[in-house]
Amino acid sequence: MEFHRFFFYASIILSISVYLFPIMANSMGINYGQIADNLPLPEDVVPIVKSIGATKVKLYDADPKVLKAFANTGVEFIVGLGNEYLDKMRDPAKAQAWVKQNVQSHLPATKITCIFVGNEVLTFNDTSLSNSLLPAMQSVHTALVNLGLDKQVTVTTAHSLSILETSYPPSSGAFREDLVDCLSETLSFHQKTGSPFLINAYPFFAYKGNPKQVPLDFVLFQPNQGVIDPATNLHYDNMLYAQIDAVYNALASLGYKKLAVHISETGWPSKGDEDEVGATADNAKKYNGNLIKLMSKKTGTPMRPNSDLNIYVFALFNENMKPGPTSERNYGLFKPDGTPAYSLGISSTSNVAGSNTTTGGTNGKPLSPIPTPPSTPTSSSTGYLSISPATERYEFAGTVLLTALILTKMLLW
């Protein structure tokens, strides 16, 4: 039985390495969600992760089976502490017990480098959660210090792009006024401890909300005319880079210009409901394939051309038990049986938007989605389902009206 299983996955990986990922991204990150009842065993996931050239994995919990399976592989891990743990983690003793059991016990064999405490907490509009966020992060960090692990493991949290009040143009990126005080305290923590700022960014939702006005090529990293930020004269030929630079500017406006930004989630669904325009295998292939090409070039955004992007693609597998629209269960690069959900077609690196990003260009107007204060999300709150990605993703469908107006002007220019 074990031999047949090994042979099955070995044959899959051999075909994947030739057919799906002929060019592999350096320092590629991948989100490994497990809201499903039909996924491969963790030990069978190791070669799948390696087949795509991923060197970093982000978990939404600290699953011991996964962490043990990846021992001595050299793959770096970000482990998650769900939103339901925030209040408990305010207690230093409980935080230290959690770190001992879920982090220290796996070191150094498994290379855990970061713990993210809570997912998109500030956009839940839940004061009990938001008030617990920083104290929980501080307690977990203190536990690492006490255990002598703070030099190798950092503490952070992941944010939805909805923490931005404005992102047009990228040079005017700013955080929501109602979140500035809370964010400022968190940012101070990042600066003092040297931990990265994590943001979840999904251009898919801007396109889904206004498919007739948002240029598809712009969101899929396909060749296009692009747009110019009039304040900086920087040229943008894809939406994700514009989103990232809007975050950089928002951070700079609060005095944190040098803070590292990592994209903890981004991806494109290969299938969706009838009203989920753009959720197709072909678009997913273009988005993720072109993104991986750009990551392999190790170039940054127009504003930070020399900064490593540190992007975690969402996600490794399709997850059949995720709530929400059909797209939520179809973000995976792989099907549960370990076969590719689609071919990424990355056998060459030509004709990819972002590969030759420069300043200057034709007169145009910059583009990026304009997040607005979200409504209360309707996500699961049991286990690590509460830290499930996309708890705030649904809001984007109704938040790009301003983007549409901008795009209309751009298209008529």
Coordinates of C-alpha atoms in Angstrom, one line a residue:
M1 CA 0.0 0.0 0.0
E2 CA 2.7 2.4 1.0
F3 CA 4.8 1.5 -2.1
H4 CA 1.8 2.1 -4.4
R5 CA 1.1 5.5 -2.8
F6 CA 4.8 6.5 -3.2
F7 CA 4.9 5.4 -6.8
F8 CA 1.7 7.3 -7.6
Y9 CA 3.0 10.6 -6.2
A10 CA 6.5 10.1 -7.6
S11 CA 5.1 9.7 -11.1
I12 CA 3.0 12.8 -10.6
I13 CA 5.9 14.9 -9.4
L14 CA 8.1 13.7 -12.3
S15 CA 5.5 14.8 -14.8
I16 CA 4.9 18.1 -13.0
S17 CA 8.6 19.0 -13.0
V18 CA 8.7 18.7 -16.8
Y19 CA 5.2 19.8 -17.8
L20 CA 4.0 22.4 -15.2
F21 CA 7.0 24.2 -13.8
P22 CA 9.9 24.2 -16.3
I23 CA 11.0 27.5 -14.7
M24 CA 10.9 27.8 -11.0
A25 CA 10.7 30.9 -8.9
N26 CA 13.5 31.7 -6.5
S27 CA 12.2 32.1 -2.9
M28 CA 8.6 31.3 -3.9
G29 CA 6.1 31.1 -1.0
I30 CA 3.0 29.0 -1.0
N31 CA -0.1 29.0 1.3
Y32 CA -0.9 25.5 2.5
G33 CA -4.5 25.5 3.6
Q34 CA -6.2 22.4 4.8
I35 CA -10.0 23.1 4.9
A36 CA -10.7 19.9 3.0
D37 CA -11.3 16.2 3.7
N38 CA -9.5 14.8 0.7
L39 CA -6.0 16.2 0.7
P40 CA -2.7 14.2 0.4
L41 CA -0.9 13.1 3.6
P42 CA 1.7 15.8 4.7
E43 CA 4.6 13.5 3.8
D44 CA 3.2 13.3 0.2
V45 CA 2.9 17.1 0.1
V46 CA 6.7 17.6 0.5
P47 CA 7.6 16.6 -3.0
I48 CA 4.7 18.6 -4.4
V49 CA 5.9 21.7 -2.7
K50 CA 9.5 21.1 -4.0
S51 CA 8.2 20.5 -7.5
I52 CA 7.1 24.1 -7.8
G53 CA 10.3 25.4 -6.4
A54 CA 8.7 26.8 -3.3
T55 CA 11.1 27.4 -0.4
K56 CA 8.6 28.9 2.0
V57 CA 5.2 27.6 3.2
K58 CA 2.6 29.5 5.2
L59 CA 0.2 27.4 7.4
Y60 CA -3.0 28.7 8.9
D61 CA -2.2 26.8 12.1
A62 CA 0.7 24.8 13.5
D63 CA -0.3 21.4 12.4
P64 CA 2.3 19.0 14.0
K65 CA 1.9 16.4 11.2
V66 CA 2.8 18.9 8.6
L67 CA 5.7 20.4 10.6
K68 CA 7.1 16.9 11.2
A69 CA 6.8 15.9 7.6
F70 CA 8.8 18.9 6.5
A71 CA 11.6 18.3 9.0
N72 CA 15.1 18.5 7.6
T73 CA 13.8 19.7 4.2
G74 CA 15.1 23.3 4.5
V75 CA 11.6 24.7 3.7
E76 CA 10.9 27.8 5.8
F77 CA 7.5 28.0 7.6
I78 CA 5.2 30.7 8.8
V79 CA 2.8 29.2 11.3
G80 CA -0.5 30.7 12.3
L81 CA -2.3 31.5 15.5
G82 CA -6.1 31.8 14.8
N83 CA -8.2 34.7 15.7
E84 CA -10.0 32.5 18.3
Y85 CA -6.7 32.4 20.2
L86 CA -6.1 36.1 20.5
D87 CA -7.7 36.6 23.9
K88 CA -6.0 33.6 25.4
M89 CA -2.6 34.6 24.0
R90 CA -2.8 37.9 26.0
D91 CA -1.7 35.7 29.0
P92 CA 2.1 35.4 28.8
A93 CA 2.0 32.0 30.5
K94 CA -0.4 30.6 27.9
A95 CA 1.5 32.2 25.1
Q96 CA 4.7 30.6 26.3
A97 CA 3.0 27.2 26.6
W98 CA 1.8 27.5 23.0
V99 CA 5.2 28.5 21.6
K100 CA 6.8 25.6 23.5
Q101 CA 4.4 23.0 22.2
N102 CA 3.9 24.3 18.6
V103 CA 7.2 26.0 17.7
Q104 CA 10.1 25.1 20.0
S105 CA 9.3 21.3 19.8
H106 CA 9.8 21.4 16.0
L107 CA 13.1 23.4 16.0
P108 CA 15.6 23.2 14.6
A109 CA 14.6 20.3 12.3
T110 CA 11.7 22.2 10.9
K111 CA 12.7 25.7 9.9
I112 CA 9.9 27.9 11.5
T113 CA 10.9 31.5 10.9
C114 CA 7.7 33.4 11.7
I115 CA 4.4 33.2 13.6
F116 CA 1.5 35.3 12.4
V117 CA -1.0 36.1 15.1
G118 CA -4.5 36.5 13.7
N119 CA -5.7 37.0 10.2
E120 CA -7.2 40.3 8.9
V121 CA -8.2 41.2 12.4
L122 CA -8.5 44.9 12.0
T123 CA -11.1 44.7 9.3
F124 CA -13.5 42.5 11.2
N125 CA -14.9 45.6 13.0
D126 CA -14.7 43.6 16.2
T127 CA -13.2 45.7 19.0
S128 CA -12.6 42.7 21.3
L129 CA -10.4 41.1 18.6
S130 CA -8.6 44.3 17.6
N131 CA -7.9 45.2 21.2
S132 CA -6.4 41.7 21.8
L133 CA -4.2 41.7 18.7
L134 CA -1.2 43.7 19.9
P135 CA -1.1 42.3 23.4
A136 CA -1.3 38.8 21.9
M137 CA 1.6 39.6 19.6
Q138 CA 3.6 41.0 22.4
S139 CA 3.0 38.0 24.6
V140 CA 4.1 35.6 21.9
H141 CA 7.2 37.6 21.2
T142 CA 8.0 37.7 24.9
A143 CA 7.7 33.9 25.0
L144 CA 10.2 33.7 22.1
V145 CA 12.6 35.9 24.0
N146 CA 12.3 33.8 27.2
L147 CA 13.0 30.7 25.2
G148 CA 15.9 32.2 23.3
L149 CA 14.1 32.0 20.0
D150 CA 13.5 35.6 19.2
K151 CA 16.5 35.9 16.9
Q152 CA 15.2 33.1 14.6
V153 CA 11.4 33.5 14.8
T154 CA 9.5 36.7 14.3
V155 CA 5.9 37.7 15.2
T156 CA 3.5 39.4 12.9
T157 CA -0.1 39.5 11.7
A158 CA -1.7 39.4 8.3
H159 CA -3.9 42.3 7.0
S160 CA -6.5 42.7 4.4
L161 CA -5.9 45.4 1.8
S162 CA -9.1 46.9 3.2
I163 CA -7.0 48.6 5.9
L164 CA -6.3 51.2 3.2
E165 CA -8.5 54.2 2.9
T166 CA -7.1 55.3 -0.5
S167 CA -4.8 53.6 -3.0
Y168 CA -5.2 56.0 -6.0
P169 CA -2.7 56.9 -7.1
P170 CA -0.2 54.5 -5.4
S171 CA 1.7 57.6 -4.2
S172 CA -1.4 58.6 -2.2
G173 CA -1.8 55.3 -0.4
A174 CA -3.1 55.9 3.1
F175 CA -4.5 53.8 5.9
R176 CA -8.1 54.1 7.1
E177 CA -8.3 56.9 9.6
D178 CA -10.2 54.8 12.1
L179 CA -7.3 52.2 12.1
V180 CA -4.4 54.6 12.3
D181 CA -4.0 54.6 16.1
C182 CA -4.2 50.8 16.3
L183 CA -1.9 50.3 13.3
S184 CA 0.7 52.8 14.6
E185 CA 1.1 50.7 17.7
T186 CA 1.4 47.5 15.7
L187 CA 3.9 49.1 13.3
S188 CA 6.0 50.2 16.2
F189 CA 6.1 46.6 17.3
H190 CA 7.3 45.5 13.9
Q191 CA 10.0 48.1 13.8
K192 CA 11.3 47.1 17.3
T193 CA 11.2 43.4 16.7
G194 CA 12.3 43.4 13.0
S195 CA 9.2 41.5 11.8
P196 CA 7.6 42.0 8.4
F197 CA 4.3 43.7 7.6
L198 CA 1.9 41.1 5.9
I199 CA -0.7 42.1 3.4
N200 CA -3.3 40.0 1.5
A201 CA -3.8 41.4 -2.0
Y202 CA -6.2 40.1 -4.6
P203 CA -6.5 42.0 -8.0
F204 CA -9.1 39.3 -8.9
F205 CA -11.8 41.1 -6.8
A206 CA -11.2 44.5 -8.5
Y207 CA -11.8 42.7 -11.9
K208 CA -14.7 40.7 -10.6
G209 CA -16.4 43.9 -9.4
N210 CA -16.0 45.8 -12.7
P211 CA -15.1 43.4 -15.5
K212 CA -16.2 45.8 -18.3
Q213 CA -14.0 48.6 -17.0
V214 CA -11.0 47.0 -15.3
P215 CA -8.6 45.9 -18.0
L216 CA -8.1 42.1 -17.7
D217 CA -4.5 42.3 -19.0
F218 CA -3.6 44.8 -16.3
V219 CA -4.6 42.4 -13.5
L220 CA -3.2 39.3 -15.2
F221 CA 0.3 40.7 -15.8
Q222 CA -0.3 40.5 -19.5
P223 CA 1.3 43.1 -21.9
N224 CA -0.6 46.3 -21.7
Q225 CA -0.1 50.1 -22.0
G226 CA -0.1 50.5 -18.2
V227 CA -0.6 53.7 -16.3
I228 CA 1.5 56.5 -14.8
D229 CA 1.4 57.8 -11.3
P230 CA 1.4 61.6 -11.9
A231 CA 3.1 62.4 -8.5
T232 CA 6.1 60.0 -9.0
N233 CA 6.1 59.5 -12.8
L234 CA 6.4 55.8 -12.1
H235 CA 4.9 53.4 -14.6
Y236 CA 2.6 50.6 -13.6
D237 CA 1.7 47.7 -15.9
N238 CA 0.0 45.5 -13.3
M239 CA -2.4 46.0 -10.5
L240 CA -0.6 44.0 -7.8
Y241 CA 2.5 46.2 -8.0
A242 CA 0.3 49.3 -7.7
Q243 CA -1.4 47.8 -4.6
I244 CA 1.9 47.0 -3.0
D245 CA 3.3 50.5 -3.6
A246 CA 0.1 52.0 -2.2
V247 CA 0.9 50.0 1.0
Y248 CA 4.5 51.2 1.0
N249 CA 3.3 54.8 0.8
A250 CA 0.8 54.3 3.5
L251 CA 3.5 53.0 5.8
A252 CA 5.8 55.9 4.8
S253 CA 3.1 58.4 5.7
L254 CA 3.2 57.1 9.3
G255 CA 7.0 57.1 9.4
Y256 CA 7.7 53.5 8.6
K257 CA 9.3 53.8 5.2
K258 CA 11.9 51.0 5.7
L259 CA 9.5 48.4 7.1
A260 CA 9.6 45.2 5.1
V261 CA 6.3 44.3 3.3
H262 CA 5.5 40.7 2.5
I263 CA 2.5 39.6 0.3
S264 CA 1.1 36.9 2.5
E265 CA -1.7 35.9 0.1
T266 CA -2.4 36.5 -3.6
G267 CA -3.9 34.3 -6.2
W268 CA -6.6 33.7 -8.8
P269 CA -9.4 31.1 -8.8
S270 CA -9.7 28.6 -11.6
K271 CA -13.5 28.2 -11.2
G272 CA -16.3 30.3 -9.8
D273 CA -20.1 30.8 -9.8
E274 CA -21.9 32.4 -12.8
D275 CA -21.5 35.9 -11.2
E276 CA -17.8 35.5 -10.5
V277 CA -16.5 36.9 -13.7
G278 CA -13.0 36.0 -14.6
A279 CA -12.8 32.9 -12.4
T280 CA -11.5 30.6 -15.1
A281 CA -8.6 28.2 -15.4
D282 CA -7.1 30.2 -18.3
N283 CA -7.0 33.4 -16.2
A284 CA -5.6 31.5 -13.2
K285 CA -2.9 30.1 -15.4
K286 CA -2.0 33.6 -16.6
Y287 CA -2.1 35.3 -13.2
N288 CA -0.1 32.7 -11.3
G289 CA 2.1 31.8 -14.2
N290 CA 3.1 35.4 -14.9
L291 CA 3.5 36.1 -11.2
I292 CA 5.9 33.2 -10.7
K293 CA 7.9 34.4 -13.7
L294 CA 8.2 37.9 -12.1
M295 CA 9.2 36.4 -8.8
S296 CA 12.0 34.4 -10.5
K297 CA 13.4 37.7 -11.8
K298 CA 13.8 39.0 -8.2
T299 CA 12.8 42.5 -9.2
G300 CA 10.7 44.7 -7.0
T301 CA 7.9 47.2 -7.6
P302 CA 8.3 50.5 -9.4
M303 CA 8.8 52.2 -6.0
R304 CA 11.0 49.6 -4.5
P305 CA 12.8 48.0 -7.5
N306 CA 15.6 46.5 -5.4
S307 CA 13.4 45.0 -2.7
D308 CA 12.5 41.3 -2.6
L309 CA 8.8 40.9 -3.1
N310 CA 8.4 37.9 -0.7
I311 CA 5.1 36.7 -2.1
Y312 CA 3.1 33.7 -0.9
V313 CA 0.8 32.4 -3.7
F314 CA -2.7 31.3 -2.6
A315 CA -3.0 28.3 -2.6
L316 CA -1.4 24.9 -2.8
F317 CA -4.6 22.9 -3.1
N318 CA -8.2 23.3 -3.9
E319 CA -10.1 23.0 -0.6
N320 CA -13.5 21.4 -0.8
M321 CA -14.8 22.3 2.6
K322 CA -14.3 26.1 2.4
P323 CA -17.4 28.2 2.8
G324 CA -18.5 30.9 0.4
P325 CA -18.8 31.0 -3.3
T326 CA -17.3 28.4 -5.6
S327 CA -14.2 30.4 -6.2
E328 CA -13.2 29.9 -2.6
R329 CA -12.8 26.2 -3.2
N330 CA -10.8 26.6 -6.4
Y331 CA -7.7 28.7 -5.7
G332 CA -5.3 25.7 -5.7
L333 CA -2.4 25.1 -8.0
F334 CA -3.2 21.4 -7.4
K335 CA -6.2 19.2 -7.1
P336 CA -6.5 17.1 -4.0
D337 CA -5.1 14.1 -5.8
G338 CA -1.8 15.9 -6.3
T339 CA -2.3 16.6 -10.1
P340 CA -2.1 20.2 -11.4
A341 CA -5.3 22.1 -11.5
Y342 CA -4.0 23.7 -14.7
S343 CA -0.8 24.2 -16.5
L344 CA 1.0 27.4 -15.6
G345 CA 2.8 27.5 -18.9
I346 CA 5.9 29.2 -17.7
S347 CA 8.4 27.8 -20.1
S348 CA 9.6 31.3 -21.1
T349 CA 9.9 34.7 -19.4
S350 CA 9.0 37.0 -22.3
N351 CA 5.9 39.2 -22.6
V352 CA 5.2 39.5 -19.0
A353 CA 3.9 42.8 -17.6
G354 CA 6.3 44.0 -14.8
S355 CA 9.4 42.5 -16.3
N356 CA 10.6 45.8 -17.6
T357 CA 9.1 48.3 -15.2
T358 CA 10.5 51.8 -15.7
T359 CA 9.8 55.4 -14.8
G360 CA 8.3 57.7 -17.3
G361 CA 6.1 56.7 -20.2
T362 CA 3.0 58.0 -21.9
N363 CA 0.6 60.3 -20.2
G364 CA -1.9 58.2 -18.2
K365 CA -3.5 57.8 -14.9
P366 CA -2.5 55.3 -12.2
L367 CA -4.7 52.4 -11.2
S368 CA -5.3 50.3 -8.2
P369 CA -8.4 49.2 -6.3
I370 CA -9.9 51.6 -3.8
P371 CA -10.7 49.7 -0.6
T372 CA -13.5 51.1 1.6
P373 CA -14.4 50.3 5.2
P374 CA -15.8 46.7 5.1
S375 CA -19.0 45.3 6.4
T376 CA -18.8 42.7 9.1
P377 CA -17.5 39.5 7.5
T378 CA -19.4 36.2 7.6
S379 CA -16.6 33.7 8.1
S380 CA -16.3 30.5 10.2
S381 CA -15.0 30.8 13.7
T382 CA -14.2 27.2 14.6
G383 CA -10.6 25.9 14.6
Y384 CA -8.3 27.5 12.0
L385 CA -11.4 28.2 9.8
S386 CA -11.4 31.5 11.6
I387 CA -8.0 32.2 10.2
S388 CA -9.1 31.0 6.8
P389 CA -7.9 33.2 4.0
A390 CA -10.3 35.6 2.3
T391 CA -12.4 36.4 5.3
E392 CA -12.5 39.9 3.9
R393 CA -12.3 39.1 0.2
Y394 CA -16.0 39.3 -0.6
E395 CA -16.1 43.0 0.1
F396 CA -14.1 43.9 -3.0
A397 CA -16.9 43.1 -5.3
G398 CA -18.7 46.3 -4.1
T399 CA -15.7 48.5 -3.4
V400 CA -14.3 49.4 -6.8
L401 CA -16.7 52.0 -8.0
L402 CA -14.0 54.7 -7.8
T403 CA -11.6 52.4 -9.6
A404 CA -14.1 52.1 -12.4
L405 CA -14.3 55.8 -12.7
I406 CA -10.5 56.1 -12.8
L407 CA -10.3 53.3 -15.4
T408 CA -13.0 55.0 -17.5
K409 CA -10.8 58.1 -17.7
M410 CA -7.8 56.0 -18.5
L411 CA -9.4 54.1 -21.3
L412 CA -10.7 57.3 -22.8
W413 CA -7.3 59.0 -22.6

